[in-house]
CSV table of N, CA, C and O in Angstrom, one decimal:
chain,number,residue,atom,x,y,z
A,16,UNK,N,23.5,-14.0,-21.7
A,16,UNK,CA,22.1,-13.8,-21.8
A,16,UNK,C,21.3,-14.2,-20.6
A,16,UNK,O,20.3,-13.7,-20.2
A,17,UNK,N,22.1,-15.5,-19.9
A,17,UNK,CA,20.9,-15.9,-19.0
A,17,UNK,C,21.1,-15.0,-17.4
A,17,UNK,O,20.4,-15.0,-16.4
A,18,UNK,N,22.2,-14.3,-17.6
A,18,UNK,CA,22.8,-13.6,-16.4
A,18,UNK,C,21.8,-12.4,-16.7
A,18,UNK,O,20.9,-12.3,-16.0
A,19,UNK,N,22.0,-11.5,-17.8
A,19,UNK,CA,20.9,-10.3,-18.1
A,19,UNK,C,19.5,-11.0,-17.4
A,19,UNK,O,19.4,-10.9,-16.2
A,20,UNK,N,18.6,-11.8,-18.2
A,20,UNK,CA,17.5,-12.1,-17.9
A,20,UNK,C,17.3,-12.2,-15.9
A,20,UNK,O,16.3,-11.9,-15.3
A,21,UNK,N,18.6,-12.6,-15.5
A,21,UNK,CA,18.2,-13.4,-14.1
A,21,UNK,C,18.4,-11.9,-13.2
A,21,UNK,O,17.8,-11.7,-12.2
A,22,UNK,N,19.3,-10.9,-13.8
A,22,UNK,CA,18.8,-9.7,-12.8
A,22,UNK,C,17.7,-8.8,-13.4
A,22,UNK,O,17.5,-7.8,-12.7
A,23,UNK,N,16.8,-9.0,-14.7
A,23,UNK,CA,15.5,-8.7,-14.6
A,23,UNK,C,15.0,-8.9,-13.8
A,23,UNK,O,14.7,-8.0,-13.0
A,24,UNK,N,14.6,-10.4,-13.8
A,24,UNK,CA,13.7,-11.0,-13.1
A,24,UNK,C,13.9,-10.7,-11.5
A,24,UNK,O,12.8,-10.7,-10.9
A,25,UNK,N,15.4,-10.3,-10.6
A,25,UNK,CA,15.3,-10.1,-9.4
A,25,UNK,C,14.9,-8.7,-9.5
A,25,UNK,O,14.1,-8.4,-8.6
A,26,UNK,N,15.2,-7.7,-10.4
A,26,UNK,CA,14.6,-6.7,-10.2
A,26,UNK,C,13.1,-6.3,-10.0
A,26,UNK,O,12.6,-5.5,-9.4
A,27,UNK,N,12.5,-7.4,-10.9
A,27,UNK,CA,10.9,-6.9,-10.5
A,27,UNK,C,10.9,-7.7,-9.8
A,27,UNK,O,10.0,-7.0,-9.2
A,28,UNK,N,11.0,-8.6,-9.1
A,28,UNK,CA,10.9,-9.1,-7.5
A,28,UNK,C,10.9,-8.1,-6.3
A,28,UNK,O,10.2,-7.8,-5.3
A,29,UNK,N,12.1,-7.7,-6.8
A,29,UNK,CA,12.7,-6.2,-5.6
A,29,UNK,C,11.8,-5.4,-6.1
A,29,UNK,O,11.4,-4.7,-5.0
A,30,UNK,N,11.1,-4.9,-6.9
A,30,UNK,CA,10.3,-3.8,-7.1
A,30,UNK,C,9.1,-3.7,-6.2
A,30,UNK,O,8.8,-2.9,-5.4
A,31,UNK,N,8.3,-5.2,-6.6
A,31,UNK,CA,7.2,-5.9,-6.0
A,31,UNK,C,7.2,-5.8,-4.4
A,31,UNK,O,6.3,-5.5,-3.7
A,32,UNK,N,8.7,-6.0,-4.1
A,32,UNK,CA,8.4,-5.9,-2.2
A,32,UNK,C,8.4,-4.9,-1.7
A,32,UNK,O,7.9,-4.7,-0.6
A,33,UNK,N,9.1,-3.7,-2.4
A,33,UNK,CA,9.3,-2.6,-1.4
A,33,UNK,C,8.1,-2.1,-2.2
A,33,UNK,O,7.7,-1.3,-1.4
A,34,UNK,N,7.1,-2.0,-3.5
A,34,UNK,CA,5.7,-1.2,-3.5
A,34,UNK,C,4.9,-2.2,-3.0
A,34,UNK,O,4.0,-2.6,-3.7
A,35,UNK,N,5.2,-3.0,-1.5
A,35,UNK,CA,3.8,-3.4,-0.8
A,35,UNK,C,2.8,-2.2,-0.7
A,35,UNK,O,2.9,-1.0,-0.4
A,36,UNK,N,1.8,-2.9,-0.9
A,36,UNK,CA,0.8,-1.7,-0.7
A,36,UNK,C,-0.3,-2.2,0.7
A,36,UNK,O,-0.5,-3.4,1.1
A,37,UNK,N,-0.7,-1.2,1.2
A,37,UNK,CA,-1.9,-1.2,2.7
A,37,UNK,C,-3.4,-1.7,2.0
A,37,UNK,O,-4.0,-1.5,0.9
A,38,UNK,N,-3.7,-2.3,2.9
A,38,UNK,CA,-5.2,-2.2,2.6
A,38,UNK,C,-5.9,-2.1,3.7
A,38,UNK,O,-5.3,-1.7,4.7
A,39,UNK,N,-7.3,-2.4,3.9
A,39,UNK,CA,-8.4,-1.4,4.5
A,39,UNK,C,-9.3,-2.5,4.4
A,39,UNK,O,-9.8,-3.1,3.4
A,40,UNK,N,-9.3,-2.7,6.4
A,40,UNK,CA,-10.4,-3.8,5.9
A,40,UNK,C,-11.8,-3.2,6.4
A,40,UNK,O,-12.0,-2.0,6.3
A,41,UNK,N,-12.7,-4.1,7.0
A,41,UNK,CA,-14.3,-4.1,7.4
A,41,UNK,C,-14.3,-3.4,8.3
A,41,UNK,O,-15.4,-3.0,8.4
A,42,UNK,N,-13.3,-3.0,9.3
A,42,UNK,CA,-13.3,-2.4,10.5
A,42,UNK,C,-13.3,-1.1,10.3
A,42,UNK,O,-14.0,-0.5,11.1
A,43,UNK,N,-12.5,-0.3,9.0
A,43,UNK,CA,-13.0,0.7,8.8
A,43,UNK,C,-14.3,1.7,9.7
A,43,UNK,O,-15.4,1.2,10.0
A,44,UNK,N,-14.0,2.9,10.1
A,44,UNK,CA,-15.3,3.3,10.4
A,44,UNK,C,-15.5,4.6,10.0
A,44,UNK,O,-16.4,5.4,10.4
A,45,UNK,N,-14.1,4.6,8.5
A,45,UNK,CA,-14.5,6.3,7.7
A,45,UNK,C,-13.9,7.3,8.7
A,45,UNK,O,-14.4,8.4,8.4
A,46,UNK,N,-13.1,7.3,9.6
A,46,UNK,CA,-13.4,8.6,10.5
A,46,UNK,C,-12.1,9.7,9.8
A,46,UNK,O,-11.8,10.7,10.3
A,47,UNK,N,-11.6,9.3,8.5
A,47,UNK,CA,-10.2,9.6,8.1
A,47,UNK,C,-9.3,10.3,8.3
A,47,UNK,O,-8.8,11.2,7.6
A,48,UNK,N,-8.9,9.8,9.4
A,48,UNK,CA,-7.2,9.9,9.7
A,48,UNK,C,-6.2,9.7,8.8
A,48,UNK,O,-5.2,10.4,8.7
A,49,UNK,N,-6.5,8.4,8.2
A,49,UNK,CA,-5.6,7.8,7.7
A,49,UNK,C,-5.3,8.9,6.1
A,49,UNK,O,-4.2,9.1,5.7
A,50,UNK,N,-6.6,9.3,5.6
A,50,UNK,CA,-6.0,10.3,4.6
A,50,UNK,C,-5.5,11.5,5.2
A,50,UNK,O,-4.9,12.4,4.6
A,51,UNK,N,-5.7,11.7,6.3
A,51,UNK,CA,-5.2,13.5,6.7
A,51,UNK,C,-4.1,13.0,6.6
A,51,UNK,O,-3.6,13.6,5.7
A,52,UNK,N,-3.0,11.7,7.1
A,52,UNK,CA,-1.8,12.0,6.9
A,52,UNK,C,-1.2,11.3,6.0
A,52,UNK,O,0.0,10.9,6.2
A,53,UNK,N,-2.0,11.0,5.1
A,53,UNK,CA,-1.0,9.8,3.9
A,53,UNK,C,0.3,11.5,3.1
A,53,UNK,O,-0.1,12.6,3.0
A,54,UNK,N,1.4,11.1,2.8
A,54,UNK,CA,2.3,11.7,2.7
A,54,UNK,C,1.7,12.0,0.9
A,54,UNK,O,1.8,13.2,0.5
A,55,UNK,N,1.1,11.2,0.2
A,55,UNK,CA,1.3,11.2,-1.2
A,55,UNK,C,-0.1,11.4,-1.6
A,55,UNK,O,-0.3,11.4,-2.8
A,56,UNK,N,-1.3,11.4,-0.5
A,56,UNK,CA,-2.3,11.6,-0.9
A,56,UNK,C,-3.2,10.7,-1.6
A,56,UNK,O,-4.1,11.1,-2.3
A,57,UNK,N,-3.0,9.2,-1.4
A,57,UNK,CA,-3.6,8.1,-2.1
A,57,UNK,C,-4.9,7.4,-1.2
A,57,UNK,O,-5.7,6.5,-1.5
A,58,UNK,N,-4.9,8.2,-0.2
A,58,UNK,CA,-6.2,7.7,0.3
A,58,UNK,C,-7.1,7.8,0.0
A,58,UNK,O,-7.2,9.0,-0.2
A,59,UNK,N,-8.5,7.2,-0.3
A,59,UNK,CA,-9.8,8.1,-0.8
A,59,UNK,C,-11.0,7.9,-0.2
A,59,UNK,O,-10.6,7.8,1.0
A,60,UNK,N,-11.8,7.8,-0.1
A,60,UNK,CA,-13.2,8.0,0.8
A,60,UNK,C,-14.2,7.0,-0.3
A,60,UNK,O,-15.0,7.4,-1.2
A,61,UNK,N,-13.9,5.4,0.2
A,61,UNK,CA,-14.9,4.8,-0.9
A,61,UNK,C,-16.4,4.7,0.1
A,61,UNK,O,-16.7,5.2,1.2
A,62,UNK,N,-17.0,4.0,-0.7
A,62,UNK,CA,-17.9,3.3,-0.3
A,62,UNK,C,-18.8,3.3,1.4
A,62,UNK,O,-19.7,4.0,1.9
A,63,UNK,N,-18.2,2.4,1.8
A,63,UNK,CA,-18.1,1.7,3.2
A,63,UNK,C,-16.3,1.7,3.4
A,63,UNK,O,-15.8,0.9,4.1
A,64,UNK,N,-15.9,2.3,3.0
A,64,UNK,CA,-14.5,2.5,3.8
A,64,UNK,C,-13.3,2.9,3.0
A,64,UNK,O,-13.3,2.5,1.8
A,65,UNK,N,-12.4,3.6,3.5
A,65,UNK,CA,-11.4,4.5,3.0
A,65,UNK,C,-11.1,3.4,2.2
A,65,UNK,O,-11.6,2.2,2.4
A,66,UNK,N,-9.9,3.7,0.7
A,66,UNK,CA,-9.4,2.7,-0.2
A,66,UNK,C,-8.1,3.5,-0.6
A,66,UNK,O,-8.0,4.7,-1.1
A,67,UNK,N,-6.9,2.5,-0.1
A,67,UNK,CA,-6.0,2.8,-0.6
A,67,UNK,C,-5.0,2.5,-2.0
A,67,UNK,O,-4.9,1.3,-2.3
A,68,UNK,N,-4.5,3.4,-2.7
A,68,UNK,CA,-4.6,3.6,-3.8
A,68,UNK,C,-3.0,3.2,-3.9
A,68,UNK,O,-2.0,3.1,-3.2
A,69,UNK,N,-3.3,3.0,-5.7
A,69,UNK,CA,-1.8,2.7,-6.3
A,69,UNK,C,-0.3,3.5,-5.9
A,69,UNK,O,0.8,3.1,-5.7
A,70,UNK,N,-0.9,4.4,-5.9
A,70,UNK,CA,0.4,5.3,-5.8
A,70,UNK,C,1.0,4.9,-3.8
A,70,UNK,O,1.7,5.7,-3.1
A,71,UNK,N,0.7,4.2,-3.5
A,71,UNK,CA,1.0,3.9,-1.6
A,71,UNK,C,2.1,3.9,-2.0
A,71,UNK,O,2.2,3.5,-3.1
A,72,UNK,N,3.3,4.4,-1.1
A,72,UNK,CA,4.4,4.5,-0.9
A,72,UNK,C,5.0,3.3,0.4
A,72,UNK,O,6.2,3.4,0.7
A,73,UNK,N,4.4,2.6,0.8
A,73,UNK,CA,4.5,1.8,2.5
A,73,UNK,C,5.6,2.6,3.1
A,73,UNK,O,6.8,2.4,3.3
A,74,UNK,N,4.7,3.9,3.4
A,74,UNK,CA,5.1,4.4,4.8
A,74,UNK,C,4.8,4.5,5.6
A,74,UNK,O,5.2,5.5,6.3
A,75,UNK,N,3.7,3.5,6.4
A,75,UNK,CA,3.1,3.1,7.1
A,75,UNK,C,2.1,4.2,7.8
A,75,UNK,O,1.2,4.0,8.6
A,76,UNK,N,2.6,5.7,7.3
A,76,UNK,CA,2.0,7.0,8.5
A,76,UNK,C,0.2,6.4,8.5
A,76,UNK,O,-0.4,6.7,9.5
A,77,UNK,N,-0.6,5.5,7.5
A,77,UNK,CA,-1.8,5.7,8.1
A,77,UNK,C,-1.8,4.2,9.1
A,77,UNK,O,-2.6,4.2,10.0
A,78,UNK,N,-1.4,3.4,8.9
A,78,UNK,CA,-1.3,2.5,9.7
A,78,UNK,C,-1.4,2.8,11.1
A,78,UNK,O,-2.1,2.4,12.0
A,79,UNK,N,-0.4,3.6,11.2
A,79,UNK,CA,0.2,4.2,12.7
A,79,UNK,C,-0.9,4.6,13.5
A,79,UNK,O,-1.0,4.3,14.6
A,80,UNK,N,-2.3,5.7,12.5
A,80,UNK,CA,-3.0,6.5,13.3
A,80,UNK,C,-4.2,5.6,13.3
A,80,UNK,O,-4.9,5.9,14.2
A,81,UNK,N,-4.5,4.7,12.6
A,81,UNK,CA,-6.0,4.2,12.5
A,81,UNK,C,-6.2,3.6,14.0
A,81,UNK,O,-5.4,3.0,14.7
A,82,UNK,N,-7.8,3.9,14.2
A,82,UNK,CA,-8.4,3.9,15.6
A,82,UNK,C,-8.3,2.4,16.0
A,82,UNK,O,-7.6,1.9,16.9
A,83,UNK,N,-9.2,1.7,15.2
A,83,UNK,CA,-9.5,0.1,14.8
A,83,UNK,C,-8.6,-0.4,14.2
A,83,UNK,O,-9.0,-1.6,13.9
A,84,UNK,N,-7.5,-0.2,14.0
A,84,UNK,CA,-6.5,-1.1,12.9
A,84,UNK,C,-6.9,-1.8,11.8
A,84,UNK,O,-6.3,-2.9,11.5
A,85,UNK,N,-7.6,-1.4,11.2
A,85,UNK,CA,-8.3,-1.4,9.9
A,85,UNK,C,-7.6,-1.2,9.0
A,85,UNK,O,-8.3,-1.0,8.1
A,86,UNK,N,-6.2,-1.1,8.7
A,86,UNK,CA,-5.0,-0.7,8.1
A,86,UNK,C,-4.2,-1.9,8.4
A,86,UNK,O,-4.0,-2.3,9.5
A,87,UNK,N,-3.5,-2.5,7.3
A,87,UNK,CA,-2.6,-3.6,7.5
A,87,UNK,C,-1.6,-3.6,5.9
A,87,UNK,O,-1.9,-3.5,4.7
A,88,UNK,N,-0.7,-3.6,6.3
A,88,UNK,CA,0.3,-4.1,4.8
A,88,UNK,C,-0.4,-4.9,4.1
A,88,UNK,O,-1.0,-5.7,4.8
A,89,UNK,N,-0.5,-5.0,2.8
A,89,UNK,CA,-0.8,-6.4,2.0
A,89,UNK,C,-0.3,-7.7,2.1
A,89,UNK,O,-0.7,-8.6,1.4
């Protein structure tokens, strides 16, 4: 029983690291790049600055293009 429980528990560990998700800071300046090439489409046009969404895959494609680097892994 305590072997079942102990690869639960590594599994949602392993789940947790590879859906790191991006976020979007103050540098933002809206020019959106970063949604023309998000692969899954989770970018969205908030406020004062793009917001990336649950579904992020960390495939870094918006990281890559942003002007300001306003884009960083979590």
């Amino acid at each position: 029983m305590l072997v079942t429980m102990g690869k639960k528990i590594l599994r949602v560990i392993l789940i947790l690291e590879v859906n790191k998700m991006h976020v979007v800071s103050d540098e933002c300046v809206k020019c959106g790049a970063c949604a023309d090439v998000c692969p899954v489409s989770c970018i969205t046009e908030g406020e004062t600055k793009y917001v990336v969404g649950d579904a992020c895959i960390d495939c870094g494609a918006c990281e890559s293009v942003c002007p300001t680097g306003a884009i960083a892994a979590e």
